[in-house]
Coordinates of C-alpha atoms in Angstrom, one line a residue:
X188 CA 28.1 -44.5 7.6
X189 CA 27.7 -42.1 10.3
X190 CA 24.5 -41.0 11.8
X191 CA 24.7 -37.6 9.8
X192 CA 25.4 -39.5 6.7
X193 CA 22.3 -41.4 7.3
X194 CA 20.2 -38.5 7.8
X195 CA 21.5 -36.8 4.6
X196 CA 20.8 -39.9 2.7
X197 CA 17.3 -40.3 4.1
X198 CA 16.8 -36.7 3.3
X199 CA 17.7 -37.3 -0.5
X200 CA 15.8 -40.6 -0.5
X201 CA 12.7 -38.9 0.9
X202 CA 12.8 -36.1 -1.6
X203 CA 13.2 -38.7 -4.5
X204 CA 10.2 -40.9 -3.2
X205 CA 8.0 -37.7 -2.9
X206 CA 8.7 -36.9 -6.7
X207 CA 7.8 -40.4 -7.5
X208 CA 4.6 -39.9 -5.7
X209 CA 4.0 -36.7 -7.7
X210 CA 4.2 -38.9 -10.9
X211 CA 1.9 -41.7 -9.6
X212 CA -0.6 -39.3 -8.0
X213 CA -0.7 -36.3 -10.4
X214 CA -4.1 -34.9 -9.6
X215 CA -3.8 -35.2 -5.9
X216 CA -0.4 -34.0 -5.9
X217 CA -1.3 -31.1 -8.1
X218 CA -4.1 -30.0 -5.7
X219 CA -2.0 -30.2 -2.8
X220 CA 0.8 -28.1 -4.5
X221 CA -1.8 -25.7 -5.8
X222 CA -3.2 -25.1 -2.4
X223 CA 0.3 -24.3 -0.9
X224 CA 1.3 -22.3 -4.0
X225 CA -2.0 -20.2 -3.6
X226 CA -1.2 -19.6 0.1
X227 CA 2.5 -18.5 -0.6
X228 CA 1.5 -16.6 -3.6
X229 CA -0.8 -14.4 -1.5
X230 CA 1.7 -13.9 1.3
X231 CA 4.3 -12.7 -1.5
X232 CA 2.1 -10.4 -3.4
X233 CA 0.4 -8.6 -0.6
X234 CA 3.7 -8.3 1.1
X235 CA 5.5 -6.9 -1.9
X236 CA 2.5 -4.5 -2.2
X237 CA 2.6 -3.4 1.1
X238 CA 6.4 -3.0 1.3
X239 CA 6.1 -0.9 -1.8
X240 CA 3.3 1.2 -0.1
X241 CA 5.2 1.7 2.9
X242 CA 8.3 3.1 1.1
X243 CA 6.1 5.4 -0.9
X244 CA 4.4 6.8 2.2
X245 CA 7.5 7.0 4.0
X246 CA 9.1 9.1 1.2
X247 CA 6.0 11.3 0.8
X248 CA 6.2 12.0 4.6
X249 CA 9.7 12.7 4.4
X250 CA 9.3 15.2 1.4
X251 CA 6.5 17.1 3.2
X252 CA 8.6 17.6 6.1
X253 CA 8.2 16.2 9.7
X254 CA 6.6 19.3 11.0
X255 CA 4.1 20.0 8.4
X256 CA 0.5 19.6 9.7
X257 CA -3.0 20.1 8.3
X258 CA -5.9 22.3 9.1
X259 CA -9.2 20.3 8.4
X260 CA -12.9 20.8 8.5
X261 CA -13.3 17.3 9.9
X262 CA -11.2 15.2 12.2
X263 CA -9.9 11.8 11.2
X264 CA -12.2 9.2 12.9
X265 CA -13.2 5.5 12.4
X266 CA -16.3 6.2 14.5
X267 CA -19.5 5.4 12.8
X268 CA -21.7 8.3 11.6
X269 CA -25.4 8.2 11.0
X270 CA -25.9 11.6 10.0
X271 CA -27.2 13.1 13.3
X272 CA -25.6 15.5 15.7
X273 CA -25.2 12.9 18.3
X274 CA -22.6 10.8 16.1
X275 CA -21.4 13.5 13.8
X276 CA -20.8 16.6 16.0
X277 CA -18.2 17.9 13.6
X278 CA -20.6 18.0 10.4
X279 CA -21.7 21.6 11.3
X280 CA -18.0 22.8 11.2
X281 CA -17.8 25.9 9.2
X282 CA -15.8 25.9 5.9
X283 CA -12.5 27.5 5.5
X284 CA -12.0 30.3 3.1
X285 CA -8.8 31.9 1.6
X286 CA -8.7 34.6 4.1
X287 CA -8.2 32.0 6.9
X288 CA -5.1 30.9 5.2
X289 CA -4.0 34.5 4.5
X290 CA -4.3 35.3 8.3
X291 CA -2.4 32.1 9.3
X292 CA 0.6 33.3 7.1
X293 CA 0.8 36.2 9.3
X294 CA 1.6 34.2 12.5
X295 CA 5.3 34.5 13.6
X296 CA 5.4 30.8 13.9
X297 CA 4.4 30.0 10.5
X298 CA 6.5 29.9 7.5
X299 CA 3.8 29.1 5.1
X300 CA 0.0 28.2 5.1
X301 CA -1.5 27.1 1.8
X302 CA -4.9 26.6 1.0
X303 CA -5.8 24.2 -2.0
X304 CA -9.0 23.4 -3.9
X305 CA -9.0 20.2 -5.5
X306 CA -11.0 19.9 -8.8
X307 CA -11.7 17.4 -11.9
X308 CA -11.8 19.2 -15.2
X309 CA -11.5 18.5 -18.7
X310 CA -8.2 19.9 -20.3
X311 CA -7.9 20.5 -23.8
X312 CA -5.5 21.4 -26.4
X313 CA -6.7 21.5 -29.8
X314 CA -7.5 17.6 -30.6
X315 CA -5.9 16.3 -27.4
X316 CA -8.3 16.0 -24.6
X317 CA -7.8 15.0 -21.1
X318 CA -11.1 14.2 -19.3
X319 CA -11.6 14.3 -15.5
X320 CA -8.3 15.7 -14.9
X321 CA -7.0 16.7 -11.5
X322 CA -6.7 20.6 -11.2
X323 CA -5.4 22.0 -8.1
X324 CA -6.3 25.5 -7.0
X325 CA -3.2 26.8 -4.9
X326 CA -1.8 29.8 -3.3
X327 CA 1.6 31.5 -4.5
X328 CA 3.5 29.7 -1.8
X329 CA 2.5 26.3 -3.0
X330 CA 6.1 25.4 -3.8
X331 CA 7.2 25.8 -0.1
X332 CA 4.8 23.1 1.0
X333 CA 4.0 20.9 -1.6
X334 CA 7.4 19.8 -2.5
X335 CA 6.2 19.0 -5.8
X336 CA 9.5 18.7 -7.3
X337 CA 11.6 20.5 -10.0
X338 CA 9.9 23.4 -11.7
X339 CA 11.2 23.8 -15.2
X340 CA 11.0 25.2 -18.0
X341 CA 8.9 28.1 -16.7
X342 CA 7.9 29.6 -13.6
X343 CA 5.2 29.6 -10.9
X344 CA 2.7 32.1 -10.7
X345 CA 3.3 35.4 -8.8
X346 CA 1.2 36.8 -5.7
X347 CA 0.0 39.5 -8.1
X348 CA -1.4 36.9 -10.9
X349 CA -2.9 34.9 -7.8
X350 CA -4.6 38.2 -6.3
X351 CA -6.0 39.0 -9.9
X352 CA -7.3 35.4 -10.5
X353 CA -5.0 35.2 -13.8
X354 CA -5.8 32.4 -16.0
X355 CA -2.3 30.9 -15.9
X356 CA -1.6 27.1 -15.4
X357 CA 1.4 25.0 -14.3
X358 CA 1.1 21.5 -15.9
X359 CA 3.1 18.4 -14.7
X360 CA 5.3 16.5 -17.1
X361 CA 2.8 13.9 -17.8
X362 CA 0.2 16.5 -18.8
X363 CA 2.7 18.2 -21.0
X364 CA 3.7 15.0 -22.7
X365 CA 0.0 14.0 -23.5
X366 CA -1.1 17.5 -24.6
X367 CA 1.9 18.8 -26.5
X368 CA 4.1 15.8 -27.3
X369 CA 7.9 17.0 -27.9
X370 CA 6.9 20.5 -28.5
X371 CA 7.6 23.5 -26.0
X372 CA 4.6 23.6 -23.7
X373 CA 5.3 27.3 -22.5
X374 CA 3.0 30.1 -23.6
X375 CA 0.4 27.6 -25.1
X376 CA -3.1 28.1 -24.5
X377 CA -5.3 25.1 -23.1
X378 CA -8.9 25.2 -22.0
X379 CA -9.7 24.0 -18.5
X380 CA -13.3 23.4 -18.1
X381 CA -14.0 25.5 -21.3
X382 CA -11.9 28.4 -20.2
X383 CA -8.7 29.5 -21.8
X384 CA -5.3 29.2 -19.7
X385 CA -1.8 30.1 -20.6
X386 CA 1.0 27.4 -19.6
X387 CA 3.5 29.2 -17.7
X388 CA 5.4 26.3 -16.3
X389 CA 6.1 22.5 -16.0
X390 CA 6.9 20.6 -12.8
X391 CA 8.1 17.4 -12.3
X392 CA 7.5 15.0 -9.2
X393 CA 8.3 11.5 -8.2
X394 CA 5.0 9.4 -8.6
X395 CA 3.9 7.8 -5.6
X396 CA 0.9 5.9 -3.9
X397 CA -0.3 8.9 -2.2
X398 CA -0.2 11.3 -5.1
X399 CA -2.0 9.0 -7.2
X400 CA 0.8 8.0 -9.5
X401 CA 2.1 9.6 -12.5
X402 CA -1.2 11.0 -14.1
X403 CA -1.8 14.5 -15.6
X404 CA -2.2 17.1 -13.2
X405 CA -2.5 21.0 -13.3
X406 CA -2.0 23.8 -10.7
X407 CA -3.9 27.2 -11.2
X408 CA -4.1 30.1 -8.7
X409 CA -6.6 29.7 -6.0
X410 CA -8.9 32.6 -6.8
X411 CA -8.8 31.4 -10.4
X412 CA -9.9 28.0 -9.3
X413 CA -12.7 29.4 -7.0
X414 CA -13.9 32.1 -9.5
X415 CA -13.3 30.8 -13.0
X416 CA -13.6 27.1 -12.5
X417 CA -16.3 27.4 -9.9
X418 CA -14.5 25.4 -7.4
X419 CA -16.5 24.6 -4.1
X420 CA -14.8 25.3 -0.7
X421 CA -16.5 22.5 1.2
X422 CA -13.5 20.2 1.3
X423 CA -10.7 22.9 1.3
X424 CA -7.9 22.2 3.6
X425 CA -4.9 24.2 4.7
X426 CA -1.3 22.7 4.9
X427 CA 0.9 24.5 7.5
X428 CA 4.7 24.6 7.7
X429 CA 6.1 26.0 11.0
X430 CA 9.3 28.0 11.0
X431 CA 12.6 26.0 11.5
X432 CA 13.1 27.5 15.0
X433 CA 9.6 26.7 16.2
X434 CA 8.4 23.2 17.2
X435 CA 5.3 21.7 15.8
X436 CA 3.6 21.8 19.1
X437 CA 4.2 25.6 19.3
X438 CA 3.0 26.1 15.9
X439 CA -0.1 24.0 16.6
X440 CA -0.8 26.1 19.7
X441 CA -0.6 29.4 17.8
X442 CA -2.8 28.1 15.0
X443 CA -5.4 26.9 17.4
X444 CA -5.4 30.2 19.4
X445 CA -5.8 32.2 16.0
X446 CA -8.5 30.2 14.6
X447 CA -10.5 29.9 17.9
X448 CA -10.1 33.8 18.1
X449 CA -11.1 34.2 14.5
X450 CA -14.2 32.2 15.1
X451 CA -15.1 33.8 18.4
X452 CA -15.1 30.4 20.2
X453 CA -15.3 30.9 24.0
X454 CA -13.3 29.0 26.5
X455 CA -14.8 25.6 27.1
X456 CA -16.2 25.4 23.6
X457 CA -14.8 22.7 21.5
X458 CA -12.7 23.7 18.4
X459 CA -14.9 23.6 15.2
X460 CA -12.1 22.7 13.1
X461 CA -9.4 19.7 13.3
X462 CA -5.6 19.7 13.4
X463 CA -4.2 16.7 11.7
X464 CA -0.5 15.8 12.1
X465 CA 1.5 13.4 10.2
X466 CA 1.3 11.0 13.1
X467 CA -2.3 10.8 12.9
X468 CA -2.1 10.3 9.2
X469 CA 0.6 7.5 9.8
X470 CA -1.8 6.0 12.5
X471 CA -4.7 5.8 10.2
X472 CA -2.6 4.6 7.5
X473 CA -1.4 1.6 9.7
X474 CA -4.9 0.8 11.0
X475 CA -6.2 0.5 7.3
X476 CA -3.2 -1.8 6.2
X477 CA -3.6 -3.7 9.5
X478 CA -6.8 -5.0 8.0
X479 CA -4.9 -5.8 4.7
X480 CA -2.5 -7.7 6.8
X481 CA -5.4 -9.6 8.5
X482 CA -6.8 -10.4 5.0
X483 CA -3.6 -11.8 3.8
X484 CA -3.3 -13.9 6.8
X485 CA -6.7 -15.4 6.4
X486 CA -6.3 -16.0 2.5
X487 CA -2.9 -17.4 3.0
X488 CA -4.0 -19.7 5.8
X489 CA -7.0 -21.1 3.8
X490 CA -4.4 -21.9 0.9
X491 CA -2.1 -23.4 3.4
X492 CA -4.9 -25.4 4.9
X493 CA -6.1 -26.8 1.6
X494 CA -2.7 -27.8 0.8
X495 CA -2.4 -29.3 4.2
X496 CA -5.3 -31.4 4.0
X497 CA -4.0 -32.6 0.4
X498 CA -0.8 -33.6 2.2
X499 CA -2.5 -35.8 4.7
X500 CA -4.4 -37.5 1.8
X501 CA -1.6 -38.2 -0.5
X502 CA 0.7 -39.3 2.2
X503 CA -1.9 -41.8 3.6
X504 CA -2.3 -43.3 0.3
X505 CA 1.7 -43.4 0.0
X506 CA 1.8 -45.2 3.4
X507 CA -0.9 -47.7 2.3
X508 CA 0.7 -48.4 -1.0
X509 CA 4.2 -48.7 0.6
X510 CA 3.1 -50.9 3.6
X511 CA 5.2 -53.9 2.5
X512 CA 8.2 -51.7 1.9
X513 CA 8.0 -50.2 5.5
X514 CA 7.8 -53.8 6.7
X515 CA 11.1 -54.8 5.0
X516 CA 12.9 -51.7 6.1
X517 CA 11.8 -52.5 9.9
X518 CA 12.9 -56.1 9.3
X519 CA 16.3 -54.9 8.4
X520 CA 16.6 -52.6 11.4
X521 CA 15.2 -49.2 10.6
X522 CA 13.7 -47.5 13.6
X523 CA 10.4 -45.7 14.1
X524 CA 12.2 -42.6 14.1
X525 CA 13.8 -43.4 10.7
X526 CA 10.4 -44.1 9.2
X527 CA 8.9 -41.0 10.6
X528 CA 11.8 -38.9 9.3
X529 CA 11.5 -40.4 5.9
X530 CA 7.8 -39.6 5.6
X531 CA 8.1 -36.2 6.8
X532 CA 10.8 -35.4 4.4
X533 CA 8.3 -36.3 1.7
X534 CA 5.5 -34.2 3.0
X535 CA 7.8 -31.4 3.3
X536 CA 8.9 -31.9 -0.3
X537 CA 5.5 -31.5 -1.5
X538 CA 4.7 -28.3 0.3
X539 CA 8.2 -26.8 -0.7
X540 CA 7.5 -27.4 -4.3
X541 CA 4.2 -25.5 -3.7
X542 CA 6.0 -22.7 -2.0
X543 CA 8.6 -22.4 -4.8
X544 CA 5.9 -22.2 -7.4
X545 CA 4.1 -19.7 -5.3
X546 CA 7.2 -17.4 -4.8
X547 CA 7.9 -17.7 -8.5
X548 CA 4.4 -16.4 -9.5
X549 CA 4.3 -14.0 -6.6
X550 CA 7.6 -12.5 -7.8
X551 CA 6.2 -12.2 -11.4
X552 CA 3.2 -10.5 -10.2
X553 CA 5.2 -8.0 -8.2
X554 CA 7.1 -7.0 -11.1
X555 CA 3.8 -6.4 -13.0
X556 CA 2.4 -4.5 -10.1
X557 CA 5.6 -2.4 -10.1
X558 CA 5.4 -1.6 -13.8
X559 CA 1.7 -1.0 -14.2
X560 CA 0.8 1.0 -10.9
X561 CA 2.3 3.6 -8.9
X562 CA 3.1 1.0 -6.2
X563 CA 6.7 0.3 -6.3
X564 CA 6.1 -3.2 -5.1
X565 CA 9.1 -5.3 -4.2
X566 CA 9.4 -8.7 -2.3
X567 CA 10.9 -8.1 1.1
X568 CA 13.4 -11.0 2.1
X569 CA 11.4 -11.6 5.4
X570 CA 8.5 -12.5 3.1
X571 CA 10.4 -15.2 1.3
X572 CA 11.5 -16.6 4.6
X573 CA 8.0 -16.5 6.2
X574 CA 6.5 -18.3 3.0
X575 CA 9.2 -20.9 3.0
X576 CA 8.9 -21.4 6.8
X577 CA 5.1 -21.6 6.5
X578 CA 5.0 -24.2 3.8
X579 CA 7.7 -26.3 5.9
X580 CA 5.6 -26.1 9.1
X581 CA 2.5 -27.0 7.0
X582 CA 4.2 -30.0 5.8
X583 CA 5.4 -31.1 9.2
X584 CA 2.0 -30.6 10.8
X585 CA 0.0 -32.3 8.3
X586 CA 2.4 -34.8 7.3
X587 CA 2.8 -35.9 10.9
X588 CA -0.3 -38.0 11.1
X589 CA 0.7 -40.3 8.1
X590 CA 4.3 -40.4 9.2
X591 CA 3.3 -41.6 12.8
X592 CA 1.1 -44.2 11.2
X593 CA 3.9 -45.4 9.0
X594 CA 6.2 -45.4 11.9
X595 CA 3.9 -47.6 14.2
X596 CA 3.2 -50.3 11.5
X597 CA 4.1 -53.7 13.1
X598 CA 6.8 -55.3 10.8
X599 CA 5.3 -58.6 10.9
X600 CA 1.8 -57.2 9.9
X601 CA 3.4 -55.1 7.2
X602 CA 5.2 -57.8 5.7
X603 CA 2.0 -59.7 5.3
X604 CA 0.1 -56.8 3.7
X605 CA -1.2 -57.6 0.1

């Protein structure tokens, strides 16, 4: 038999012996497999979730347009704020108002600037009640920036309806389904926060992680949200879309100059507002999910460590129980490398079984997450490779000690072992 044939035969022999060890040491083997399976499960589930979130975020950014940016009262920061002016210099920044957005819409470099108010209100239609539902006060140009999806049947509100604070509402398809079932939602009157509103349109959008999934949502004119629904302007923001022929930097410069002039800020005085770009949002997102990755690595490392300790224990017992067998094999010409290879194959077999179980349950959990949440989780192939590779490395590292002990046994002493 060739050397390759011997290796292949030893490989299958080692797998068979490992499976026999599972039967004879069920509890220890189960703990070993469980530890590895938990480590692999964590890697697979978190990788699938992050992969789904990444795809959702990339899709949302693409829909918003690469040049869209935001005017915010506060900057994005990870610096600690203790409520004092020293650490929270931006906390006294003035609120925005609707006229700020209207002024920005007059700038030649800006295609659209849209102010939004976010509210949480009860929406009711006869006996159908949706509590704590997201209601957005938007300007008439919201469809230019929001990219909320198709709007049918019906229409959006007009500039006149927005200026007159008309009580009209556009509902998303999820709200229409929950309130009206299969009936036509147009011209029906719902109450929002106790005030009557007429449904004039239905819009459809693709649920995503950033938009909070497929949940009921309604859009009303900004002035209506402010006057009728008493929306506060404390957290109001403005989304800005530059014209096609203008770069984002040029548009940002125009917006900053216009806002500084509007607020009477002298040269040398810091802006009392913040420009937030999609790059900043993406960097913030990456920092947050970097912590998720760190947690994933720690949890999976703990699981693999537990599995590795189990590998050492079960393989040491196996070496002791098979001392005479090792002695016989050495007496018949088996080399130290052959014995070492055999026990390493057994160790890797144990961890591989744990990895397969972890992959299986991780795949099932990913499907559940995908169907039950707005996160379109999917297991990336790299996660499968990483999980199998980590389990194999765990088997080799933690199986090395018992394998070396077996390979170093003196054949004469081993044959005398009782």
